[in-house]
Amino acid sequence: MPALYRPVVLAVDDDPQVLRAVRRDLNRAYRDRYRVLASTSPDEALRLMDELKERAEEPALFLVDQRMPGMTGVELLKESLTRFPSARRVLLTAYADTQVAIDAINAVRLDYYLVKPWEPPEERLYPVLDGLLEDWRLTHRPPYDGIQIVGQRFAPATHRLRDFLTRHQQPFRFVDAEADADPLTLPTVVLPDGTRLSRPGPAELAEVLRLSGESERQPYYDVVIVGGGPAGLAAAVYSSSEGLSTLLLDEYAPGGQAGMSSRIENYLGFPGGLSGSELTHRAVAQARRFGAALLSPVSAVSLRRAGRARAIALSDGREVIAGAVLVATGLSYRRLDAEGAAAFEGAGIYYGAAVAETSTCAGRHVWIVGGGNSAGQAALHLARHAKQVTVLVRAGSLGETMSHYLVEEIEAAENIDVCSGTGLVAVEGDGRLRRIKLRDLATGEVTVADAEFVFVFIGASPRTDWLGDAVRRDRHGFILTGPDLGPAPGLPGWDLPREPLLLETSVPGVFAAGDVRAGSMKRIAAGVGEGAMATALIHRYRAGS
């Protein structure tokens, strides 16, 4: 962020002695990057918030005591939510108030609670706040004079550029093009030095902005990982940390479907939840720290044997040789089977959370198709910005397909409603989405509703077409591994005197992990576990066992 820009950290406590200690500790660690403000009353804190909003200043974090006269800390944080929804929130509590704090995690999007006293701050305060402030920094867009995208708001090509830069956590400003702008030059990317790129593709943009990763590639790696979702990133961390030369490839941007998730609330160790982009950023930084090479947007197009090694042909025309390969390409969202839907992809119909469109949805009516956890997380995220969110579910109720905690939060949200037993059958518009047709699956009755934004979460298919016949797959395209392959003597081309290892495919030395593997749990934590397990199995393969 610019050197002169210092976001606010606001501490609130009615006990002057405690507040002095809080302010002292905050200033000691953060005054070079943040402006620390303190208030002795909730009313004064609300006035400060209003002044910050008038001056277009953005608080990064609120640290609020629970027990205060006139208004509790939870009540104050609830008020702050309407003013600054993206700020991080920490509650200071006594031991007796811990249940109140746990309840507030959902009620006010509480990120953390600290039980007083917090000394020593180096052990009990700073590690917590460091993580929260870093998370806030990753998702916040400070005053910025860098990259601009000039385009038509509902043009698919514009959406793709916005989504690409958002997934790569690259700050940019979107400028809605004038009505008389030349559509043949849009979208245009304007760089800080004035350079203008007309209708650039992801590969060109990644090269210009140096987002693609390693510019020089080794001819051989101990491990090549295809796919940068949770499984692939976990494998990159573990294999590189254990001294294996590691290359991770991703055809678009690291993170996979998990990287598109607006909020992950059931991941171990993050009681306040975290976004997919935050999880991805941490994992990428960790993998690079251990020496892993990351390359994107580059996709694998084929796999072949090269003696005891394996060769992967890439979309840029080159080939990379690996001692072992991990396929972690994950899933692609299934397309909406509704009349006219293909014409509005990126122009009102979006697959996945499409975080790049969050600001566009502010104050609007948003429709979500799907009843799984990804749909529920997106509904709760978008409800913080949209005027109304409607979830369309083919099942009889959300509880049939969605985790209980998400169902409870959706039911408690005032601006989310659920239409169960309903299918979306057709869409209409004039270059951008305008209307949708809904069918009651019980009665067959069709109704029409105005709609500008539809986010689709209706299941997914494995990304395995690039493999051809190289490895065995089930009838749905998922990769078979380990015992699911059957006895080794019956495997064509299997030339080792042992059975395939647990995550090993029908080709020795080629492994699969995460959602792309047949029988996997299709959960982020499970993918991370399989990625770590794959590294151990690759060691066994390399050792000849």
Coordinates of C-alpha atoms in Angstrom, one line a residue:
M1 CA 0.0 0.0 0.0
P2 CA 1.2 3.6 -0.6
A3 CA 3.6 4.9 2.2
L4 CA 1.2 7.7 3.2
Y5 CA -1.8 5.5 3.5
R6 CA -2.3 4.1 7.0
P7 CA -5.6 2.3 7.7
V8 CA -7.1 2.6 11.1
V9 CA -7.1 0.1 14.0
L10 CA -9.7 1.1 16.6
A11 CA -9.7 -0.1 20.2
V12 CA -12.7 0.4 22.5
D13 CA -12.8 -0.2 26.2
D14 CA -14.6 1.7 29.0
D15 CA -11.8 1.0 31.5
P16 CA -9.1 3.7 31.0
Q17 CA -6.3 1.6 32.4
V18 CA -7.1 -1.3 30.1
L19 CA -7.5 1.0 27.1
R20 CA -4.1 2.5 27.8
A21 CA -2.5 -0.9 27.8
V22 CA -4.3 -1.9 24.6
R23 CA -3.2 1.3 22.8
R24 CA 0.4 0.9 24.1
D25 CA 0.6 -2.6 22.7
L26 CA -1.0 -1.8 19.4
N27 CA 1.2 1.2 18.8
R28 CA 4.3 -0.8 19.7
A29 CA 3.7 -3.3 16.9
Y30 CA 1.6 -1.4 14.3
R31 CA 2.0 2.4 14.4
D32 CA 4.4 2.4 11.4
R33 CA 1.7 0.8 9.2
Y34 CA -1.6 1.6 10.9
R35 CA -3.2 4.6 12.7
V36 CA -4.2 3.4 16.2
L37 CA -7.3 5.1 17.6
A38 CA -8.8 4.5 21.0
S39 CA -12.2 5.2 22.5
T40 CA -13.6 4.9 26.1
S41 CA -17.3 4.5 25.1
P42 CA -19.4 2.8 22.4
D43 CA -21.1 6.1 21.5
E44 CA -17.8 7.8 21.0
A45 CA -16.6 4.8 18.9
L46 CA -19.7 5.1 16.7
R47 CA -19.0 8.8 16.1
L48 CA -15.4 8.0 15.2
M49 CA -16.7 5.4 12.7
D50 CA -19.1 7.9 11.1
E51 CA -16.2 10.4 10.8
L52 CA -14.0 7.8 9.2
K53 CA -16.8 7.0 6.7
E54 CA -17.3 10.6 5.8
R55 CA -13.5 10.9 5.1
A56 CA -13.5 7.7 3.1
E57 CA -11.1 6.1 5.5
E58 CA -11.2 2.4 6.0
P59 CA -10.7 0.7 9.4
A60 CA -8.7 -2.5 9.1
L61 CA -9.6 -3.9 12.6
F62 CA -11.8 -3.3 15.6
L63 CA -10.7 -4.5 19.0
V64 CA -13.7 -4.1 21.4
D65 CA -14.3 -5.0 25.0
Q66 CA -17.5 -7.0 25.7
R67 CA -18.6 -5.5 29.0
M68 CA -19.4 -1.8 28.6
P69 CA -22.2 0.3 30.0
G70 CA -25.0 1.2 27.6
M71 CA -23.9 -1.1 24.7
T72 CA -22.1 -4.4 24.8
G73 CA -19.1 -5.1 22.6
V74 CA -21.1 -7.5 20.5
E75 CA -23.8 -4.8 19.9
L76 CA -21.1 -2.3 18.9
L77 CA -19.6 -4.7 16.5
K78 CA -23.0 -5.4 15.0
E79 CA -23.3 -1.6 14.4
S80 CA -19.8 -1.6 12.8
L81 CA -20.8 -4.3 10.4
T82 CA -23.3 -2.1 8.6
R83 CA -20.6 0.7 8.3
F84 CA -17.5 -1.3 7.5
P85 CA -18.3 -4.9 6.5
S86 CA -14.8 -5.9 5.5
A87 CA -13.0 -4.8 8.7
R88 CA -11.7 -7.6 11.0
R89 CA -13.4 -7.8 14.4
V90 CA -11.9 -9.0 17.7
L91 CA -13.8 -9.2 21.0
L92 CA -12.0 -8.7 24.4
T93 CA -13.7 -10.9 27.0
A94 CA -13.5 -12.2 30.5
Y95 CA -13.4 -16.0 30.8
A96 CA -17.1 -16.0 31.8
D97 CA -18.0 -14.4 28.4
T98 CA -16.5 -17.0 26.1
Q99 CA -19.8 -18.5 25.1
V100 CA -21.1 -15.0 24.2
A101 CA -18.0 -14.6 22.0
I102 CA -18.5 -18.0 20.3
D103 CA -22.1 -17.1 19.6
A104 CA -20.9 -13.8 18.1
I105 CA -18.8 -15.5 15.5
N106 CA -21.9 -15.9 13.3
A107 CA -24.0 -13.0 14.7
V108 CA -21.5 -10.2 13.9
R109 CA -18.9 -12.0 11.7
L110 CA -16.5 -12.1 14.7
D111 CA -13.0 -13.1 13.6
Y112 CA -11.5 -13.8 17.0
Y113 CA -12.0 -13.4 20.7
L114 CA -9.2 -12.8 23.2
V115 CA -9.6 -13.6 26.9
K116 CA -8.1 -11.0 29.2
P117 CA -5.4 -10.6 30.2
W118 CA -3.5 -11.0 26.9
E119 CA 0.0 -10.7 28.2
P120 CA 2.6 -11.3 27.0
P121 CA 1.4 -9.7 23.7
E122 CA 4.2 -11.3 21.7
E123 CA 2.6 -14.7 22.4
R124 CA -1.1 -14.0 22.9
L125 CA -1.9 -10.7 21.0
Y126 CA 0.4 -10.0 18.1
P127 CA 0.2 -13.4 16.4
V128 CA -3.6 -13.2 16.3
L129 CA -3.7 -9.6 15.0
D130 CA -0.9 -10.2 12.5
G131 CA -2.9 -12.9 10.8
L132 CA -6.1 -10.9 10.8
L133 CA -4.5 -7.7 9.5
E134 CA -2.7 -9.7 6.7
D135 CA -6.0 -11.3 5.7
W136 CA -7.6 -7.8 5.6
R137 CA -4.7 -6.5 3.5
L138 CA -5.1 -9.3 1.0
T139 CA -8.8 -8.5 0.3
H140 CA -8.8 -4.7 0.8
R141 CA -8.4 -2.3 -2.1
P142 CA -6.6 0.8 -0.8
P143 CA -6.4 4.1 -2.7
Y144 CA -4.6 2.9 -5.8
D145 CA -3.2 4.5 -8.9
G146 CA -2.1 1.3 -10.7
I147 CA -3.7 -1.0 -13.3
Q148 CA -7.0 0.0 -14.8
I149 CA -9.5 -2.1 -16.8
V150 CA -11.6 -0.1 -19.1
G151 CA -14.6 -2.2 -20.4
Q152 CA -18.3 -2.8 -20.5
R153 CA -19.5 -4.0 -17.2
F154 CA -21.6 -6.9 -18.5
A155 CA -19.2 -8.0 -21.3
P156 CA -17.9 -11.6 -20.9
A157 CA -14.3 -10.5 -22.0
T158 CA -14.3 -7.8 -19.3
H159 CA -15.5 -10.2 -16.7
R160 CA -12.7 -12.7 -17.6
L161 CA -10.0 -10.0 -17.2
R162 CA -11.5 -8.8 -13.9
D163 CA -11.7 -12.4 -12.6
F164 CA -8.2 -13.2 -13.7
L165 CA -6.6 -10.3 -11.9
T166 CA -8.8 -10.9 -8.8
R167 CA -7.8 -14.6 -8.7
H168 CA -4.1 -13.5 -8.9
Q169 CA -4.7 -11.0 -6.1
Q170 CA -3.5 -8.2 -8.4
P171 CA -5.0 -4.8 -7.5
F172 CA -6.8 -2.9 -10.3
R173 CA -9.5 -0.3 -10.8
F174 CA -12.4 -1.0 -13.1
V175 CA -13.6 1.9 -15.3
D176 CA -17.0 1.4 -17.0
A177 CA -16.6 2.4 -20.6
E178 CA -18.4 5.3 -22.2
A179 CA -21.4 4.4 -24.4
D180 CA -19.6 5.6 -27.5
A181 CA -16.3 3.7 -26.8
D182 CA -15.0 1.5 -29.6
P183 CA -16.2 -2.1 -28.7
L184 CA -13.4 -3.6 -30.9
T185 CA -10.7 -2.3 -28.5
L186 CA -12.5 -3.3 -25.3
P187 CA -11.6 -4.4 -22.7
T188 CA -8.5 -2.3 -22.5
V189 CA -5.9 -2.7 -19.7
V190 CA -4.0 0.5 -18.9
L191 CA -0.7 -0.1 -17.0
P192 CA 0.7 2.4 -14.5
D193 CA 3.3 3.6 -17.1
G194 CA 0.5 4.4 -19.6
T195 CA 0.9 1.3 -21.7
R196 CA -2.4 0.2 -23.1
L197 CA -3.2 -3.5 -23.9
S198 CA -6.2 -4.0 -26.1
R199 CA -8.2 -7.2 -25.4
P200 CA -5.3 -9.1 -23.8
G201 CA -5.7 -12.8 -23.0
P202 CA -4.7 -14.2 -19.6
A203 CA -1.3 -15.5 -20.9
E204 CA -0.3 -12.1 -22.4
L205 CA -1.5 -10.3 -19.2
A206 CA 0.4 -12.7 -17.0
E207 CA 3.6 -12.2 -19.0
V208 CA 3.4 -8.4 -19.0
L209 CA 2.6 -8.2 -15.2
R210 CA 5.1 -11.0 -14.4
L211 CA 2.4 -13.1 -12.8
S212 CA 3.3 -16.3 -14.6
G213 CA 5.9 -17.5 -12.1
E214 CA 9.2 -19.0 -13.2
S215 CA 10.6 -17.5 -16.3
E216 CA 13.4 -20.1 -16.6
R217 CA 12.3 -23.7 -16.4
Q218 CA 14.5 -26.8 -15.6
P219 CA 14.4 -29.6 -18.1
Y220 CA 13.7 -32.1 -15.2
Y221 CA 11.9 -32.0 -11.9
D222 CA 11.6 -34.7 -9.2
V223 CA 7.9 -33.9 -9.0
V224 CA 5.6 -32.1 -11.3
I225 CA 2.1 -31.3 -9.9
V226 CA -0.6 -30.6 -12.4
G227 CA -3.3 -28.4 -10.7
G228 CA -3.0 -25.7 -8.1
G229 CA -6.0 -26.4 -5.9
P230 CA -5.7 -27.4 -2.2
A231 CA -4.3 -30.8 -3.0
G232 CA -1.8 -29.5 -5.5
L233 CA -0.6 -26.7 -3.2
A234 CA -0.3 -29.0 -0.2
A235 CA 1.8 -31.4 -2.3
A236 CA 4.0 -28.5 -3.5
V237 CA 4.6 -27.4 0.1
Y238 CA 5.4 -30.9 1.4
S239 CA 7.5 -32.1 -1.6
S240 CA 9.6 -28.9 -1.8
S241 CA 10.1 -28.7 2.0
E242 CA 11.5 -32.2 1.8
G243 CA 14.1 -31.3 -0.8
L244 CA 12.4 -32.5 -4.0
S245 CA 12.7 -30.2 -7.0
T246 CA 9.0 -29.3 -7.6
L247 CA 7.1 -27.7 -10.3
L248 CA 3.4 -26.8 -9.9
L249 CA 1.3 -26.0 -13.1
D250 CA -2.1 -24.4 -13.2
E251 CA -4.0 -23.5 -16.3
Y252 CA -5.5 -20.3 -14.9
A253 CA -4.5 -19.3 -11.3
P254 CA -3.6 -21.2 -8.2
G255 CA -6.4 -22.0 -5.8
G256 CA -8.8 -24.1 -8.0
Q257 CA -12.4 -24.0 -7.0
A258 CA -11.5 -23.5 -3.4
G259 CA -9.7 -20.3 -4.4
M260 CA -13.0 -19.0 -5.8
S261 CA -14.8 -19.6 -2.5
S262 CA -16.1 -16.4 -0.9
R263 CA -15.9 -17.8 2.6
I264 CA -14.7 -21.1 4.1
E265 CA -16.0 -21.5 7.7
N266 CA -15.4 -25.1 8.6
Y267 CA -11.6 -25.3 7.9
L268 CA -9.7 -26.4 11.0
G269 CA -8.0 -23.6 12.9
F270 CA -10.0 -20.7 11.5
P271 CA -13.1 -20.2 13.7
G272 CA -14.0 -16.9 12.0
G273 CA -13.6 -18.5 8.6
L274 CA -11.4 -17.3 5.7
S275 CA -11.8 -16.7 2.0
G276 CA -10.5 -19.0 -0.7
S277 CA -8.1 -16.3 -1.9
E278 CA -6.7 -15.9 1.6
L279 CA -6.1 -19.7 1.9
T280 CA -4.5 -19.7 -1.6
H281 CA -2.2 -16.7 -0.9
R282 CA -0.9 -18.4 2.3
A283 CA -0.3 -21.7 0.5
V284 CA 1.4 -20.2 -2.5
A285 CA 3.7 -18.1 -0.3
Q286 CA 4.5 -21.2 1.7
A287 CA 5.3 -23.3 -1.3
R288 CA 7.6 -20.6 -2.8
R289 CA 9.3 -20.2 0.5
F290 CA 10.4 -23.9 0.3
G291 CA 11.6 -23.5 -3.3
A292 CA 8.7 -24.8 -5.4
A293 CA 8.4 -23.4 -8.9
L294 CA 4.9 -22.2 -9.8
L295 CA 3.8 -21.7 -13.4
S296 CA 0.5 -20.3 -14.6
P297 CA -1.5 -19.8 -16.8
V298 CA -0.1 -22.9 -18.4
S299 CA -2.0 -26.1 -18.8
A300 CA -0.9 -29.7 -19.4
V301 CA -2.2 -31.2 -22.7
S302 CA -0.9 -34.7 -22.6
L303 CA 1.1 -37.3 -20.5
R304 CA 3.4 -40.0 -21.7
R305 CA 6.0 -42.4 -20.5
A306 CA 9.7 -41.4 -21.1
G307 CA 11.5 -44.5 -19.9
R308 CA 11.3 -44.5 -16.1
A309 CA 10.4 -40.8 -16.1
R310 CA 7.2 -39.2 -17.3
A311 CA 6.8 -36.4 -19.9
I312 CA 4.1 -33.7 -19.8
A313 CA 3.4 -31.6 -22.9
L314 CA 2.3 -28.1 -22.1
S315 CA 0.0 -25.6 -23.8
D316 CA 2.9 -23.3 -24.6
G317 CA 4.5 -25.9 -26.8
R318 CA 7.2 -27.1 -24.4
E319 CA 7.6 -30.3 -22.5
V320 CA 8.7 -31.0 -19.0
I321 CA 10.2 -34.3 -17.7
A322 CA 9.3 -35.5 -14.2
G323 CA 10.5 -38.4 -11.9
A324 CA 6.9 -38.5 -10.6
V325 CA 3.7 -36.7 -11.5
L326 CA 0.8 -35.8 -9.3
V327 CA -2.5 -35.1 -11.1
A328 CA -4.6 -32.6 -8.9
T329 CA -6.6 -30.9 -11.6
G330 CA -9.8 -30.8 -9.6
L331 CA -13.2 -30.1 -11.1
S332 CA -15.0 -27.8 -13.5
Y333 CA -18.4 -26.4 -12.7
R334 CA -21.2 -28.0 -14.7
R335 CA -22.9 -25.6 -17.1
L336 CA -26.4 -24.4 -16.5
D337 CA -28.9 -26.5 -18.5
A338 CA -31.3 -23.7 -19.3
E339 CA -32.4 -22.3 -22.6
G340 CA -30.2 -19.4 -23.7
A341 CA -27.8 -19.7 -20.8
A342 CA -24.6 -20.0 -22.9
A343 CA -25.1 -16.6 -24.4
F344 CA -24.9 -14.9 -21.0
E345 CA -21.9 -16.5 -19.4
G346 CA -19.9 -13.6 -18.0
A347 CA -22.8 -11.2 -18.9
G348 CA -25.0 -12.0 -15.9
I349 CA -24.4 -15.7 -15.5
Y350 CA -21.3 -16.6 -13.5
Y351 CA -20.0 -20.0 -12.4
G352 CA -18.6 -20.1 -8.9
A353 CA -18.4 -17.3 -6.4
A354 CA -17.0 -14.8 -9.0
V355 CA -15.6 -12.5 -6.3
A356 CA -14.7 -10.0 -9.0
E357 CA -18.4 -9.2 -9.4
T358 CA -19.1 -8.6 -5.7
S359 CA -19.0 -4.8 -6.0
T360 CA -21.2 -4.9 -9.1
C361 CA -23.9 -6.6 -7.1
A362 CA -24.1 -4.0 -4.4
G363 CA -27.7 -3.0 -3.7
R364 CA -29.1 -5.4 -6.4
H365 CA -31.1 -8.7 -6.4
V366 CA -28.8 -11.7 -6.8
W367 CA -29.9 -15.3 -7.7
I368 CA -28.0 -18.4 -6.7
V369 CA -28.6 -21.8 -8.3
G370 CA -27.6 -24.8 -6.3
G371 CA -28.0 -26.2 -2.8
G372 CA -24.5 -27.4 -1.8
N373 CA -22.0 -25.8 0.6
S374 CA -20.4 -23.6 -2.1
A375 CA -23.8 -22.1 -2.9
G376 CA -24.5 -21.5 0.8
Q377 CA -21.2 -19.8 1.3
A378 CA -21.7 -17.6 -1.7
A379 CA -25.2 -16.7 -0.6
L380 CA -23.9 -15.5 2.8
H381 CA -21.1 -13.6 1.2
L382 CA -23.2 -11.8 -1.4
A383 CA -25.9 -11.0 1.2
R384 CA -23.4 -8.6 2.8
H385 CA -23.5 -6.5 -0.4
A386 CA -26.7 -7.3 -2.3
K387 CA -30.1 -6.0 -1.5
Q388 CA -31.7 -9.4 -1.8
V389 CA -30.4 -13.0 -2.4
T390 CA -32.6 -15.8 -3.6
V391 CA -31.4 -19.4 -3.6
L392 CA -33.0 -21.7 -6.1
V393 CA -32.8 -25.4 -5.0
R394 CA -34.2 -28.4 -6.8
A395 CA -34.4 -30.4 -3.6
G396 CA -37.2 -30.2 -1.1
S397 CA -35.1 -28.2 1.4
L398 CA -31.5 -26.9 1.9
G399 CA -30.9 -29.4 4.7
E400 CA -30.8 -32.3 2.2
T401 CA -27.6 -31.0 0.5
M402 CA -26.0 -28.3 2.7
S403 CA -24.2 -28.4 6.0
H404 CA -26.3 -27.6 9.0
Y405 CA -24.2 -24.5 10.1
L406 CA -24.8 -22.9 6.7
V407 CA -28.5 -23.7 6.7
E408 CA -28.8 -22.0 10.1
E409 CA -27.0 -18.9 9.0
I410 CA -29.1 -18.6 5.8
E411 CA -32.3 -19.0 7.7
A412 CA -31.2 -16.2 10.1
A413 CA -30.2 -13.8 7.3
E414 CA -33.0 -11.2 6.7
N415 CA -32.2 -10.7 3.0
I416 CA -31.8 -14.3 1.9
D417 CA -34.8 -16.4 0.8
V418 CA -34.9 -19.9 -0.5
C419 CA -37.1 -21.3 -3.3
S420 CA -37.0 -25.1 -2.9
G421 CA -38.3 -27.5 -5.5
T422 CA -37.5 -24.9 -8.2
G423 CA -35.6 -25.2 -11.4
L424 CA -34.2 -22.4 -13.7
V425 CA -35.3 -23.4 -17.2
A426 CA -34.6 -20.4 -19.4
V427 CA -32.9 -17.0 -19.5
E428 CA -33.5 -13.9 -21.6
G429 CA -31.8 -10.5 -22.2
D430 CA -30.4 -8.0 -24.7
G431 CA -26.7 -8.6 -24.6
R432 CA -26.8 -8.9 -20.8
L433 CA -29.1 -10.9 -18.6
R434 CA -32.5 -9.4 -17.9
R435 CA -35.0 -12.2 -17.0
I436 CA -35.1 -15.8 -15.8
K437 CA -37.8 -18.4 -16.1
L438 CA -38.4 -20.6 -13.1
R439 CA -40.4 -23.9 -13.0
D440 CA -42.1 -25.3 -9.9
L441 CA -40.9 -28.9 -10.1
A442 CA -44.0 -30.2 -8.3
T443 CA -46.7 -28.4 -10.3
G444 CA -44.9 -27.5 -13.5
E445 CA -45.9 -23.9 -13.2
V446 CA -43.5 -21.5 -14.9
T447 CA -43.0 -17.9 -13.7
V448 CA -40.8 -15.1 -15.0
A449 CA -38.6 -12.9 -12.8
D450 CA -36.3 -9.9 -13.4
A451 CA -32.7 -10.9 -12.9
E452 CA -29.3 -9.3 -13.6
F453 CA -27.0 -11.6 -11.6
V454 CA -27.1 -15.4 -11.5
F455 CA -24.4 -17.4 -9.8
V456 CA -24.4 -21.2 -10.5
F457 CA -23.2 -24.0 -8.2
I458 CA -24.8 -27.2 -9.7
G459 CA -22.0 -29.8 -9.3
A460 CA -18.9 -30.3 -11.2
S461 CA -17.0 -32.7 -13.6
P462 CA -13.4 -33.8 -13.3
R463 CA -10.7 -32.1 -15.4
T464 CA -9.2 -35.2 -17.0
D465 CA -9.9 -34.9 -20.7
W466 CA -6.3 -33.9 -21.3
L467 CA -5.1 -37.3 -20.1
G468 CA -6.8 -39.3 -22.9
D469 CA -6.1 -43.0 -22.3
A470 CA -2.9 -42.4 -20.4
V471 CA -4.5 -43.5 -17.0
R472 CA -7.6 -45.5 -16.1
R473 CA -10.7 -43.5 -15.2
D474 CA -14.2 -44.5 -14.1
R475 CA -17.2 -43.9 -16.2
H476 CA -17.6 -40.4 -14.9
G477 CA -14.0 -39.4 -15.8
F478 CA -12.6 -39.6 -12.2
I479 CA -9.1 -41.1 -11.9
L480 CA -8.9 -44.6 -10.4
T481 CA -6.1 -45.2 -7.9
G482 CA -4.7 -47.9 -5.6
P483 CA -7.1 -50.7 -4.7
D484 CA -9.8 -49.4 -7.1
L485 CA -7.6 -50.4 -10.0
G486 CA -7.9 -54.1 -9.1
P487 CA -5.0 -56.6 -9.0
A488 CA -1.7 -55.4 -10.6
P489 CA -1.4 -58.5 -12.9
G490 CA -4.6 -57.3 -14.7
L491 CA -3.3 -53.8 -15.3
P492 CA -2.1 -53.2 -18.9
G493 CA 1.4 -51.7 -18.9
W494 CA 2.0 -52.1 -15.2
D495 CA 5.6 -53.3 -15.0
L496 CA 6.4 -53.3 -11.3
P497 CA 6.4 -56.4 -9.0
R498 CA 4.0 -54.8 -6.5
E499 CA 0.4 -53.5 -6.2
P500 CA -0.2 -49.7 -7.0
L501 CA 0.2 -47.5 -4.0
L502 CA -2.8 -45.9 -2.3
L503 CA -3.0 -42.8 -4.5
E504 CA -1.1 -44.2 -7.5
T505 CA -2.8 -44.5 -10.9
S506 CA -2.5 -47.3 -13.5
V507 CA 0.8 -45.7 -14.6
P508 CA 3.7 -46.3 -12.1
G509 CA 4.9 -43.0 -10.7
V510 CA 1.8 -41.1 -11.7
F511 CA -0.4 -40.2 -8.7
A512 CA -3.8 -38.5 -8.2
A513 CA -5.1 -36.5 -5.3
G514 CA -8.1 -34.3 -4.4
D515 CA -11.4 -33.9 -6.1
V516 CA -10.2 -35.4 -9.4
R517 CA -9.6 -38.8 -7.8
A518 CA -12.4 -41.4 -7.8
G519 CA -13.7 -41.9 -4.3
S520 CA -12.2 -38.7 -2.8
M521 CA -14.2 -36.8 -0.1
K522 CA -14.6 -33.6 -2.2
R523 CA -13.7 -31.4 0.8
I524 CA -10.9 -28.9 1.1
A525 CA -9.3 -30.5 4.2
A526 CA -9.4 -33.9 2.5
G527 CA -7.7 -32.5 -0.6
V528 CA -5.0 -31.0 1.6
G529 CA -4.5 -34.3 3.4
E530 CA -4.3 -36.2 0.1
G531 CA -1.7 -33.8 -1.2
A532 CA 0.4 -34.3 1.8
M533 CA -0.1 -38.1 1.6
A534 CA 0.9 -38.1 -2.1
T535 CA 4.4 -36.7 -1.2
A536 CA 5.0 -39.6 1.2
L537 CA 3.9 -42.1 -1.5
I538 CA 6.2 -40.4 -4.0
H539 CA 9.1 -40.9 -1.7
R540 CA 8.2 -44.6 -1.5
Y541 CA 8.0 -44.8 -5.3
R542 CA 11.4 -43.1 -5.7
A543 CA 12.9 -45.5 -3.1
G544 CA 11.7 -48.5 -5.2
S545 CA 9.1 -49.8 -2.8

